[in-house]
XYZ file of C-alpha atoms in Angstrom:
237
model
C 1.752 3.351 -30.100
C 1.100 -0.424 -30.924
C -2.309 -1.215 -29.976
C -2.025 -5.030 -29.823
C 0.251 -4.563 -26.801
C -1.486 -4.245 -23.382
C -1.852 -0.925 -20.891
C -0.247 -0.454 -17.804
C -2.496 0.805 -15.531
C -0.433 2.795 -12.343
C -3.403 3.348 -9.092
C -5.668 1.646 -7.575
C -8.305 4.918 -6.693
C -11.826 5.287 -7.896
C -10.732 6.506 -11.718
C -8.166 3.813 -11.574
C -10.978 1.352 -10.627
C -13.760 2.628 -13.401
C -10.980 3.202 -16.557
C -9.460 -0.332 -15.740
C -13.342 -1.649 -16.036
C -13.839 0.415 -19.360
C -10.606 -1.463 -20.571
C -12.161 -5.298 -19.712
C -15.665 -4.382 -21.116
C -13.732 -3.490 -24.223
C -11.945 -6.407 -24.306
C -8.476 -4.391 -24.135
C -5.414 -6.449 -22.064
C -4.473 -4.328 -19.015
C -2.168 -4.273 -16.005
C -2.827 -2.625 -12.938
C 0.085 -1.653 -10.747
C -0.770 -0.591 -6.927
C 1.798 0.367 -3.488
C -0.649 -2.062 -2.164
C 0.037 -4.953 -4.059
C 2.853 -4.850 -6.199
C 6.891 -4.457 -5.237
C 7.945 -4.849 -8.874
C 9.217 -1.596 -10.252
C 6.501 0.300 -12.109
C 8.731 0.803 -14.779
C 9.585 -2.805 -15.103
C 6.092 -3.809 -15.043
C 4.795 -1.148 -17.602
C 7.915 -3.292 -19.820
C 6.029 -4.183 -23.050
C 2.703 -1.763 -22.569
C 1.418 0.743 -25.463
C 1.550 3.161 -22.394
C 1.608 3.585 -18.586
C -1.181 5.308 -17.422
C -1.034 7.471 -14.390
C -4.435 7.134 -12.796
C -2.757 8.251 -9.441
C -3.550 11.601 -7.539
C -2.710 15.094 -9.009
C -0.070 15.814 -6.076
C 1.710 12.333 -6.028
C 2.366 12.502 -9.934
C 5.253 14.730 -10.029
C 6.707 12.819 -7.098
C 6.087 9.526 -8.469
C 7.605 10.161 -12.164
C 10.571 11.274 -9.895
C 10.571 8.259 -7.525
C 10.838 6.093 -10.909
C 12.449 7.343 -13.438
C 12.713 4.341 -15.306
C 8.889 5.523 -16.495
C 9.549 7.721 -18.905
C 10.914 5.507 -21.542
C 7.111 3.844 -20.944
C 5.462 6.186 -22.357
C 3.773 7.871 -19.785
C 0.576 9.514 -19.955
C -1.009 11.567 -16.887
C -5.457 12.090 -16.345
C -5.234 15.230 -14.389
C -7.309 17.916 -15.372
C -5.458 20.216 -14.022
C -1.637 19.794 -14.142
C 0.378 20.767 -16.849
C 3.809 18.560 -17.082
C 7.078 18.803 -19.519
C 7.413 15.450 -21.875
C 4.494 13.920 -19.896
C 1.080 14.187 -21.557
C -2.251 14.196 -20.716
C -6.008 12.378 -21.473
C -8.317 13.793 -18.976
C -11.765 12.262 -18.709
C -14.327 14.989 -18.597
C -16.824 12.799 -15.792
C -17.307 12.275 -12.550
C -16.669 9.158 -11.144
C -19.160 7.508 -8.222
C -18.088 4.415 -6.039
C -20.603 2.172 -8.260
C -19.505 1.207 -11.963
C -20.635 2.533 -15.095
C -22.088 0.740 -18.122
C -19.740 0.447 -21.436
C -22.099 3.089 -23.273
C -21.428 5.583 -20.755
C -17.842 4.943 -20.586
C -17.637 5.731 -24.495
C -19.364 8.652 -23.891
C -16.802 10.188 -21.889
C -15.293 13.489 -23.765
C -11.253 12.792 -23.343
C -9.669 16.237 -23.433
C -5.580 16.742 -23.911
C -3.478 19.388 -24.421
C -2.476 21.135 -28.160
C 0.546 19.216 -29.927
C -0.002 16.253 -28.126
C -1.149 12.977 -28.693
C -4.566 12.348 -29.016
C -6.889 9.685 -27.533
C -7.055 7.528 -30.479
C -2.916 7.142 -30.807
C -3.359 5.788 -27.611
C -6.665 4.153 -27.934
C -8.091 3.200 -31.558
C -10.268 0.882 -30.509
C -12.369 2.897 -28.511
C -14.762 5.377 -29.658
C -14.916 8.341 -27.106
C -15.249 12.012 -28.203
C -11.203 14.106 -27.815
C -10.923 17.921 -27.972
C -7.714 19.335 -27.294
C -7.017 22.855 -25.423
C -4.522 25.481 -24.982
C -2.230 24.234 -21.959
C -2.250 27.710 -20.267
C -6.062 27.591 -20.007
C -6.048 24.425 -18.237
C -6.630 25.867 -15.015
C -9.588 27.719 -16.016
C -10.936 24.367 -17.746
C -10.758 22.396 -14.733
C -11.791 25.111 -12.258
C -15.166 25.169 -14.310
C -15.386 21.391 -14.397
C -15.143 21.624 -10.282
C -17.696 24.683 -10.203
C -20.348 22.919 -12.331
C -19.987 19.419 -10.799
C -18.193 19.717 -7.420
C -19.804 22.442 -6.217
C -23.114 21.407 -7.423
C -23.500 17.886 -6.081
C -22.588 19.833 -2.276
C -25.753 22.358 -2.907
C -27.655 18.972 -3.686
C -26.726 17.391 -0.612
C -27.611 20.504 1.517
C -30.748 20.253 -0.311
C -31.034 16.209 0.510
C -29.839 16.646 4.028
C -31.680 19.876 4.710
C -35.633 18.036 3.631
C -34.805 15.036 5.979
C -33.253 16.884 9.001
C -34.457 19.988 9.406
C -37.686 19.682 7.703
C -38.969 15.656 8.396
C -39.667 15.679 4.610
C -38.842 12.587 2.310
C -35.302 13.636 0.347
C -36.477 12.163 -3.027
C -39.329 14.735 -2.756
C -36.491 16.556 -4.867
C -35.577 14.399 -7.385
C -38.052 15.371 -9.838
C -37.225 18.954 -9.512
C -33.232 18.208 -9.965
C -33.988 16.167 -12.929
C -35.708 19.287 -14.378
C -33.092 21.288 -13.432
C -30.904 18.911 -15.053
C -32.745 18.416 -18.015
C -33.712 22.126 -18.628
C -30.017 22.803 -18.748
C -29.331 20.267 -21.158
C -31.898 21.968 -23.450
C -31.390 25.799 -23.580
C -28.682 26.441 -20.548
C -28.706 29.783 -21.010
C -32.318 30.009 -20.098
C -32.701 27.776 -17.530
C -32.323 30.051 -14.499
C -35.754 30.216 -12.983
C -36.992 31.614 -9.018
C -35.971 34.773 -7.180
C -32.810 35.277 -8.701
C -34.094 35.168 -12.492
C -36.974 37.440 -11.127
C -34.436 39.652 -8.784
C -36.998 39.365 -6.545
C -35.438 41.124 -3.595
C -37.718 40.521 -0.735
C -38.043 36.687 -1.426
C -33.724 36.441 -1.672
C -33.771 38.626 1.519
C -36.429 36.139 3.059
C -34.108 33.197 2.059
C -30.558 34.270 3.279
C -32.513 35.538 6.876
C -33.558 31.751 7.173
C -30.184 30.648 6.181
C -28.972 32.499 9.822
C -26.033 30.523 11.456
C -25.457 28.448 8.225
C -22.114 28.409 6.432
C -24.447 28.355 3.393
C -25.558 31.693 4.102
C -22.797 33.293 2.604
C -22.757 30.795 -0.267
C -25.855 32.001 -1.132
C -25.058 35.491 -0.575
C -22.144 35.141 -3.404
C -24.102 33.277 -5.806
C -26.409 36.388 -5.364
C -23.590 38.683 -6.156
C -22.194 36.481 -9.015
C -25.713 36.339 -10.797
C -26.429 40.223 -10.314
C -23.276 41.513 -10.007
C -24.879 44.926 -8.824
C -23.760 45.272 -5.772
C -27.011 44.923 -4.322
C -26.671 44.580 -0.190
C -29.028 41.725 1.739
């Protein structure tokens, strides 16, 4: 792909929103296309791009490429994590994306990952410095299931945490926010050690204590599986 020609950018959502900023902080032309705002063609407007990026939702992708067919002679290139697509490849950003901006240094820090035999992130991007693995296709289900354990499913057992200290017990939230940040941290550094409390202990009485105060809360049998999962000994509380 000829880098000296600009992107075309196809969304207007929150990864739409942050990868268009990573483009201006590096100084790299870009064109954003949005429903909203444009009634040009997409295909027409991605005319004389490197590539057009589909920063768009992983259920309106399929549809879309359909809707304008005229895209794939544009070179289309698809940031789902998940979905797998014929002649369409991917560059999936391995991050999570909050409503506030990020900083160029932690935009190039982003880990791009694709799928094998396809392009990587530099033929689409040589002027930017991010880390790029690529993966077996038929594991990409797997890969982003544990991308939405670890950081989905994490972020709603810290705001049951949050919500939990200031509702139910009248106690400041970022009372906690030293103790994630170690929990954080002590992952970073040896994650295969950094299990700590009643379930690294199997103490039984203190898990039993904790899932009999969890009575009436869906979370109750959220923590009973993550019980399971970390045992698996069919152990019955």
């Amino acid at each position: 792909m000829n880098s000296n020609l600009p992107c075309a950018l196809i969304g207007d959502g929150r990864m739409a929103r942050h990868f268009a900023h990573y483009l201006s902080l590096s100084g790299i032309p870009c064109r954003q296309w949005s429903r909203k705002e444009n009634r040009e063609d997409p295909a027409e407007f991605a005319k004389g791009c490197r590539a057009a990026l589909l920063l768009i939702s992983d259920d309106a992708i399929e549809p879309f490429l359909r809707e304008h067919p005229g895209l794939m002679s544009r070179n289309p290139i698809h940031f789902s994590g998940s979905l797998v697509l014929n002649n369409v490849p991917s560059l999936h950003p391995l991050m999570t994306f909050s409503h506030e901006l990020y900083s160029l240094e932690t935009y190039r820090s982003i880990p791009f990952i694709s799928e094998d035999h396809q392009l990587s992130f530099s033929d689409v991007f040589p002027e930017l410095p991010n880390p790029f693995s690529s993966m077996n296709p038929g594991k990409k289900a797997l890969y982003h299931t544990l991308c939405v354990l670890s950081g989905n499913f994490t972020t709603l057992l810290w705001q049951k945490a949050f919500s939990g200290f200031s509702s139910q017990l009248n106690l400041d939230e970022k009372l906690l926010i030293p103790y994630m940040e170690q929990t954080i941290h002590n992952l970073k550094t040896n994650w295969k050690g950094a299990l700590t409390g009643p379930l690294a202990r199997k103490d039984l009485a203190t898990v039993a204590g904790n899932i009999r105060a969890l009575e009436g809360d869906p979370f109750q049998e959220i923590y009973r599986s993550f019980v399971s999962a970390c045992w698996q000994e069919g152990i019955t509380l």
